[in-house]
CSV table of C-alpha atoms in Angstrom, one decimal:
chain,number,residue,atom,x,y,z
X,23,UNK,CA,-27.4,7.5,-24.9
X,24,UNK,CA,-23.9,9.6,-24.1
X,25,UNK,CA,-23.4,7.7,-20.9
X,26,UNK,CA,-19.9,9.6,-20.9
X,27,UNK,CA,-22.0,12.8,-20.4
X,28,UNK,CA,-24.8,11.9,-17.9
X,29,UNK,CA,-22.0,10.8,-15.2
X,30,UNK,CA,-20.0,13.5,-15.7
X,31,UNK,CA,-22.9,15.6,-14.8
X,32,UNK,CA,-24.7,13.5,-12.2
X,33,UNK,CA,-21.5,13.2,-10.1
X,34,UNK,CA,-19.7,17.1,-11.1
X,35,UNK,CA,-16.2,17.5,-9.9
X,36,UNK,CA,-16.2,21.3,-8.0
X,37,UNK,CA,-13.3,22.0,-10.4
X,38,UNK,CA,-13.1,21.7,-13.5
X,39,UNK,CA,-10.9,22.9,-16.9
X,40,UNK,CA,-10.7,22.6,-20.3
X,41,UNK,CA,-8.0,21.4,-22.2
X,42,UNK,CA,-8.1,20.8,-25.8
X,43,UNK,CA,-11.2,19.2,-26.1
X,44,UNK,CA,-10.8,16.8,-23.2
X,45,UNK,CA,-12.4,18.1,-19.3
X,46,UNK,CA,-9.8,18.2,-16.0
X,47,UNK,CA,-12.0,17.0,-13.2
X,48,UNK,CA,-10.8,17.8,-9.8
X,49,UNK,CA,-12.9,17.1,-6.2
X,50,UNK,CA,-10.4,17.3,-3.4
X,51,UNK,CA,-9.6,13.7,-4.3
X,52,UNK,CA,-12.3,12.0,-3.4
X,53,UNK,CA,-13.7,9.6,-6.4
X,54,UNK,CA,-12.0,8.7,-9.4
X,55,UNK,CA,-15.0,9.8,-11.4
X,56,UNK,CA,-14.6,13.4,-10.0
X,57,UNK,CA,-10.9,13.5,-10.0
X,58,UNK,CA,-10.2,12.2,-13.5
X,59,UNK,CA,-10.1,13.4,-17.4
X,60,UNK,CA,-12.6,12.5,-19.2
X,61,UNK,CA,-11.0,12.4,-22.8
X,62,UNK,CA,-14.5,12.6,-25.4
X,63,UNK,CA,-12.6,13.6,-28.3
X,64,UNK,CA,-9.2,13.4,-30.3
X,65,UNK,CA,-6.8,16.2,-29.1
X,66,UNK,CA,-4.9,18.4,-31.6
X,67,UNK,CA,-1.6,17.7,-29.8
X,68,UNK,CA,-2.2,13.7,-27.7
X,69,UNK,CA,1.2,14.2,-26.3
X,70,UNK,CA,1.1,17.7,-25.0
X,71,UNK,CA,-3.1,16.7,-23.5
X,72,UNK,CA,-1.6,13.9,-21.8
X,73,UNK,CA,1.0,16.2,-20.3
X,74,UNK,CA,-1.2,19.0,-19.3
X,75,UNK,CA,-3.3,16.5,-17.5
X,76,UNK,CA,-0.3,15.2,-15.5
X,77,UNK,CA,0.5,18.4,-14.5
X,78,UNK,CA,-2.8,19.5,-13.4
X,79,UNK,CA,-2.8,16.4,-10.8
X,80,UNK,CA,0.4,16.9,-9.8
X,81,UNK,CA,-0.2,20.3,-8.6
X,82,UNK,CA,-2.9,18.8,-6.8
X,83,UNK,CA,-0.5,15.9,-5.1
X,84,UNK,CA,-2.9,13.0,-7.2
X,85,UNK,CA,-1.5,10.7,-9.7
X,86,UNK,CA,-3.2,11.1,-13.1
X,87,UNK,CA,-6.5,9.2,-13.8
X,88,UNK,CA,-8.1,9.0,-16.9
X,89,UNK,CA,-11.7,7.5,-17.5
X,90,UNK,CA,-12.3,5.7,-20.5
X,91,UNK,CA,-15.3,5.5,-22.2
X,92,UNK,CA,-17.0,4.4,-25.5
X,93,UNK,CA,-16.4,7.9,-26.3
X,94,UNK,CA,-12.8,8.1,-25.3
X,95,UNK,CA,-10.7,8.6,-28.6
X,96,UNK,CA,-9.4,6.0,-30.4
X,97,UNK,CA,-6.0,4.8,-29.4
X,98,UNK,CA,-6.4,6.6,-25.8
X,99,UNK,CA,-5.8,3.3,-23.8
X,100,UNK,CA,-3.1,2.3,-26.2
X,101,UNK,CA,-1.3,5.0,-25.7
X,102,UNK,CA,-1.6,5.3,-21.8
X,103,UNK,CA,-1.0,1.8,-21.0
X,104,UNK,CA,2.9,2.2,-23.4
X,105,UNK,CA,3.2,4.9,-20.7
X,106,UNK,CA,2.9,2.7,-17.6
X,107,UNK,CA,-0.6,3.7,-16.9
X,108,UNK,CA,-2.7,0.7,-15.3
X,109,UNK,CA,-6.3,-0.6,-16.1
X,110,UNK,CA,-8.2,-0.3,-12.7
X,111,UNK,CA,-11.9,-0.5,-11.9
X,112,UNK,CA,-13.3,-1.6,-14.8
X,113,UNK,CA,-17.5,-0.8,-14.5
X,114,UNK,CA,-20.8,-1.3,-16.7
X,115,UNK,CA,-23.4,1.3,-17.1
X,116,UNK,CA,-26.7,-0.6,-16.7
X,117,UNK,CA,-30.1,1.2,-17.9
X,118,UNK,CA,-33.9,0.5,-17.8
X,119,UNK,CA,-37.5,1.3,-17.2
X,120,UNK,CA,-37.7,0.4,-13.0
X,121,UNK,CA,-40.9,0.6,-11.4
X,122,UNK,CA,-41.1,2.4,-8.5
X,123,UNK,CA,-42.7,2.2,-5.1
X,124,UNK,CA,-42.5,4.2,-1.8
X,125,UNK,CA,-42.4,2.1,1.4
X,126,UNK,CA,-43.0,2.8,5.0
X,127,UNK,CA,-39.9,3.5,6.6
X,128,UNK,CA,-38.4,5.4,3.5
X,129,UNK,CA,-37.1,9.1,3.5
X,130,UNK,CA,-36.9,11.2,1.0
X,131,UNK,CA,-35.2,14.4,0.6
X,132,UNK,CA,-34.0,16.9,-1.9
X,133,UNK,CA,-30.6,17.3,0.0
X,134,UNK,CA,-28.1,14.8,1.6
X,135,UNK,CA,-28.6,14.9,5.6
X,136,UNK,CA,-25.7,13.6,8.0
X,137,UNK,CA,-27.4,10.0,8.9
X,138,UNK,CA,-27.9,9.6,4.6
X,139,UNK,CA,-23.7,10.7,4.3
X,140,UNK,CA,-23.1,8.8,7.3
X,141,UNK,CA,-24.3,5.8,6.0
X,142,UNK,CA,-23.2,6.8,3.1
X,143,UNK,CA,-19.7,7.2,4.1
X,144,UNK,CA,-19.4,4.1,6.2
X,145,UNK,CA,-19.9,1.9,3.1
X,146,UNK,CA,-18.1,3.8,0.6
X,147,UNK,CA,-15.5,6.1,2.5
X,148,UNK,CA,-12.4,4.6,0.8
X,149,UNK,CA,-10.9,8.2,1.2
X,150,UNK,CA,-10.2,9.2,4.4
X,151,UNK,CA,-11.0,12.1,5.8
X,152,UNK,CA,-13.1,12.8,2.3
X,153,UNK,CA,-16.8,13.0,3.6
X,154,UNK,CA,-16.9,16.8,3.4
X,155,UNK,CA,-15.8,16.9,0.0
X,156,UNK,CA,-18.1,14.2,-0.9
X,157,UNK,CA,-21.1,15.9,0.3
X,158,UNK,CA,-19.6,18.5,-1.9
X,159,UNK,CA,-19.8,16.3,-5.1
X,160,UNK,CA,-23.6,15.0,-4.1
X,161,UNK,CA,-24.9,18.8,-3.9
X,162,UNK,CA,-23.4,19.9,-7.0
X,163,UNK,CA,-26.6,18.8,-8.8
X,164,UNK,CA,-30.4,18.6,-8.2
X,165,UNK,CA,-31.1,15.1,-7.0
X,166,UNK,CA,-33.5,13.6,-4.5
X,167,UNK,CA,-31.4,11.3,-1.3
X,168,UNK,CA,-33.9,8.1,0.3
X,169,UNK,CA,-33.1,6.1,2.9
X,170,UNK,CA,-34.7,3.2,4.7
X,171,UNK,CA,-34.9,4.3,8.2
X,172,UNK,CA,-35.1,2.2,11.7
X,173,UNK,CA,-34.8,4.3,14.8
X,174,UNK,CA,-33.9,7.3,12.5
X,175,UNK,CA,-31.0,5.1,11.5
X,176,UNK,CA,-30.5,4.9,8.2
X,177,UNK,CA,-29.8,1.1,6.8
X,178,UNK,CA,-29.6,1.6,3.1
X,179,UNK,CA,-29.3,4.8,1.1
X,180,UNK,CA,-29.2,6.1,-2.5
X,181,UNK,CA,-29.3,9.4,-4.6
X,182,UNK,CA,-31.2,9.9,-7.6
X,183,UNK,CA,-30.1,12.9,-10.3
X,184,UNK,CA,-33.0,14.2,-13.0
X,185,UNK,CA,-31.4,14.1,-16.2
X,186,UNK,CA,-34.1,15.2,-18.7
X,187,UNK,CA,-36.5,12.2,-19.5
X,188,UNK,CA,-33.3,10.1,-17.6
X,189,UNK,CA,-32.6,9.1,-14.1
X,190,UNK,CA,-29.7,8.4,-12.7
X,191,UNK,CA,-29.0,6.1,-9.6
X,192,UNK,CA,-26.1,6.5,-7.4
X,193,UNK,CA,-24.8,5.8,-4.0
X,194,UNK,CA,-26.5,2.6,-3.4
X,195,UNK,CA,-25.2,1.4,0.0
X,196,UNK,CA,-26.5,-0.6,2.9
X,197,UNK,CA,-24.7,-1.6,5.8
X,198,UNK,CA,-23.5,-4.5,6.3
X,199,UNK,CA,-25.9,-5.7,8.9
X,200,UNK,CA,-28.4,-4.8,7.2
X,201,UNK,CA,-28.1,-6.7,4.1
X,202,UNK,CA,-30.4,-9.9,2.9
X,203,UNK,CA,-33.1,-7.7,4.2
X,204,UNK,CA,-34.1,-6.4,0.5
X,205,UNK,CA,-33.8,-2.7,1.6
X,206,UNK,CA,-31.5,-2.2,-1.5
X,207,UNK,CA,-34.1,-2.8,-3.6
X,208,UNK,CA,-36.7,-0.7,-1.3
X,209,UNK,CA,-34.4,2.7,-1.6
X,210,UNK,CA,-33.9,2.3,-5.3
X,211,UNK,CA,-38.1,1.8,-6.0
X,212,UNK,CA,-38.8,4.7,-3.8
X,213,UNK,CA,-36.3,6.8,-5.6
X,214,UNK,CA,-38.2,5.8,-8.9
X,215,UNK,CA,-41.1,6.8,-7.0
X,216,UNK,CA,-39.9,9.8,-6.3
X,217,UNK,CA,-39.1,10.8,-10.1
X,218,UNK,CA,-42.7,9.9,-11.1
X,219,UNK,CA,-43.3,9.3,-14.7
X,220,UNK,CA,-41.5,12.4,-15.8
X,221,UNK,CA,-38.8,10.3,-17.1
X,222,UNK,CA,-38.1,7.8,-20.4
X,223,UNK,CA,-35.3,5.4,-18.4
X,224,UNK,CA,-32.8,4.9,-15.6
X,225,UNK,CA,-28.7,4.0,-15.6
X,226,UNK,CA,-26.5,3.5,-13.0
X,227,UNK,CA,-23.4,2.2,-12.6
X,228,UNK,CA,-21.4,-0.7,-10.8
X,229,UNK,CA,-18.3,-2.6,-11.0
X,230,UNK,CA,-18.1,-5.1,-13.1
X,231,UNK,CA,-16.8,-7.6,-10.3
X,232,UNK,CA,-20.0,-6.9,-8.3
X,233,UNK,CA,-22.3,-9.5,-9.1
X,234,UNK,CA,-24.9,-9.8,-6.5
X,235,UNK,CA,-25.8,-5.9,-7.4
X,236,UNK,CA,-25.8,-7.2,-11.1
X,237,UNK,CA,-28.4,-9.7,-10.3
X,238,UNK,CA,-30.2,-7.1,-8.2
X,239,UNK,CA,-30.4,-4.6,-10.9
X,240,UNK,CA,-31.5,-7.2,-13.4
X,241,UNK,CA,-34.5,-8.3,-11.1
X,242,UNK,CA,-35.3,-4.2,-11.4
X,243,UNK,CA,-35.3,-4.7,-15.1
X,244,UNK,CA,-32.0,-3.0,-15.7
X,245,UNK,CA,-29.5,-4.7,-18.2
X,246,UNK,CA,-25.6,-3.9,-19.4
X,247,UNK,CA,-25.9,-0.6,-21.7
X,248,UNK,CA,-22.2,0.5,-21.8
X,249,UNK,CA,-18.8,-0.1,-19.7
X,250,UNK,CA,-16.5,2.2,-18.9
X,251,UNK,CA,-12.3,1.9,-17.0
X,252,UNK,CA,-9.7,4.0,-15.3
X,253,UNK,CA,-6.3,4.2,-16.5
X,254,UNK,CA,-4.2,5.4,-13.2
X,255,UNK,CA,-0.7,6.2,-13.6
């Protein structure tokens, strides 16, 4: 499975250009997976792609990011990390066959509300003032948004993206009063409840530091399919 591919396309950076085989990603910032170049195949010229790419984020005011995948061409990291670039976030791709179930108290939508970004936001906004462009980034794709609700709050969220006969799972969050309450695991069977049996298998991803999600995920029957790192300059 080109686990390179289905992020890229679940979470789509508003900009985007093509550079010798590799893909500028550009979102106002927000996210490294939207505001990075993903490198998928050996440039003609390494030094002059690498250059291009700096100057592309430094038009923008960003220091250069690059995401490296199993796809990312051979000596990529090599090369970045002679040039000072450092090894940040490193993540695993995690996929399998969930089961899904709809609970009482969870809503569904096909579009992100405020109270799902809100929620959204308050566990996840590492950027700021970023929560426009964010929404941005969610509603670049089809995808379904659930949320356990009390009091119209909403305690835990997640989005869902149809990819084919593959789901993906992101923006799990649940605040942090909330938690030990299993809602986690409520948004993320209702999403698969939500996609029916239309599809073959689910990913997601999640930092490879993050163990109690780990351990959640594996209870849902997924297990470590790929891993993927930034190189930040």
């Amino acid at each position: 499975m080109d686990f390179d591919r289905l992020v890229h396309e679940a979470w789509p950076a508003y900009e985007q250009r093509a550079h010798d085989g590799w893909v500028l990603r550009w979102a106002g910032g927000v996210t490294k997976r939207a505001n990075s170049v993903l490198a998928t195949s050996p440039p003609a010229d390494l030094d002059g792609a690498i250059r291009a790419a700096e100057a592309f984020y430094g038009e923008r005011g960003q220091r250069c990011v690059f995401s490296v995948g199993v796809g990312a061409p051979a000596g990529l990291g090599e090369e970045l990390e002679r040039r000072g670039y450092e090894l940040v976030d490193p993540t695993l791709v995690m996929a399998g066959t969930p089961k899904g179930e709809l609970a009482r108290g969870v809503r569904v939508e096909e579009r992100p509300w405020p109270g799902w970004l809100e929620t959204w936001w308050a566990v996840d906004g590492r950027y700021g003032s970023g929560l426009e462009e964010a929404g941005r980034i969610c509603a670049g794709v089809p995808a379904w948004y659930a949320a356990y609700e009390e009091d119209g709050v909403p305690l835990a969220v997640g989005r869902a993206v149809p990819q084919g006969d593959t789901l993906g799972i992101y923006c799990m969050a649940t605040l942090p009063e909330a938690r030990r309450r299993g809602l986690a695991r409520t948004v993320l069977r209702a999403l698969v409840a939500r996609a029916g049996e239309g599809f073959g298998s689910a990913y997601l991803v999640v930092t490879a530091g993050n163990a109690g999600a780990q351990a959640l995920y594996r209870s849902e029957g997924f297990e470590i399919a790929g891993r993927y790192h930034y190189r930040v300059r």
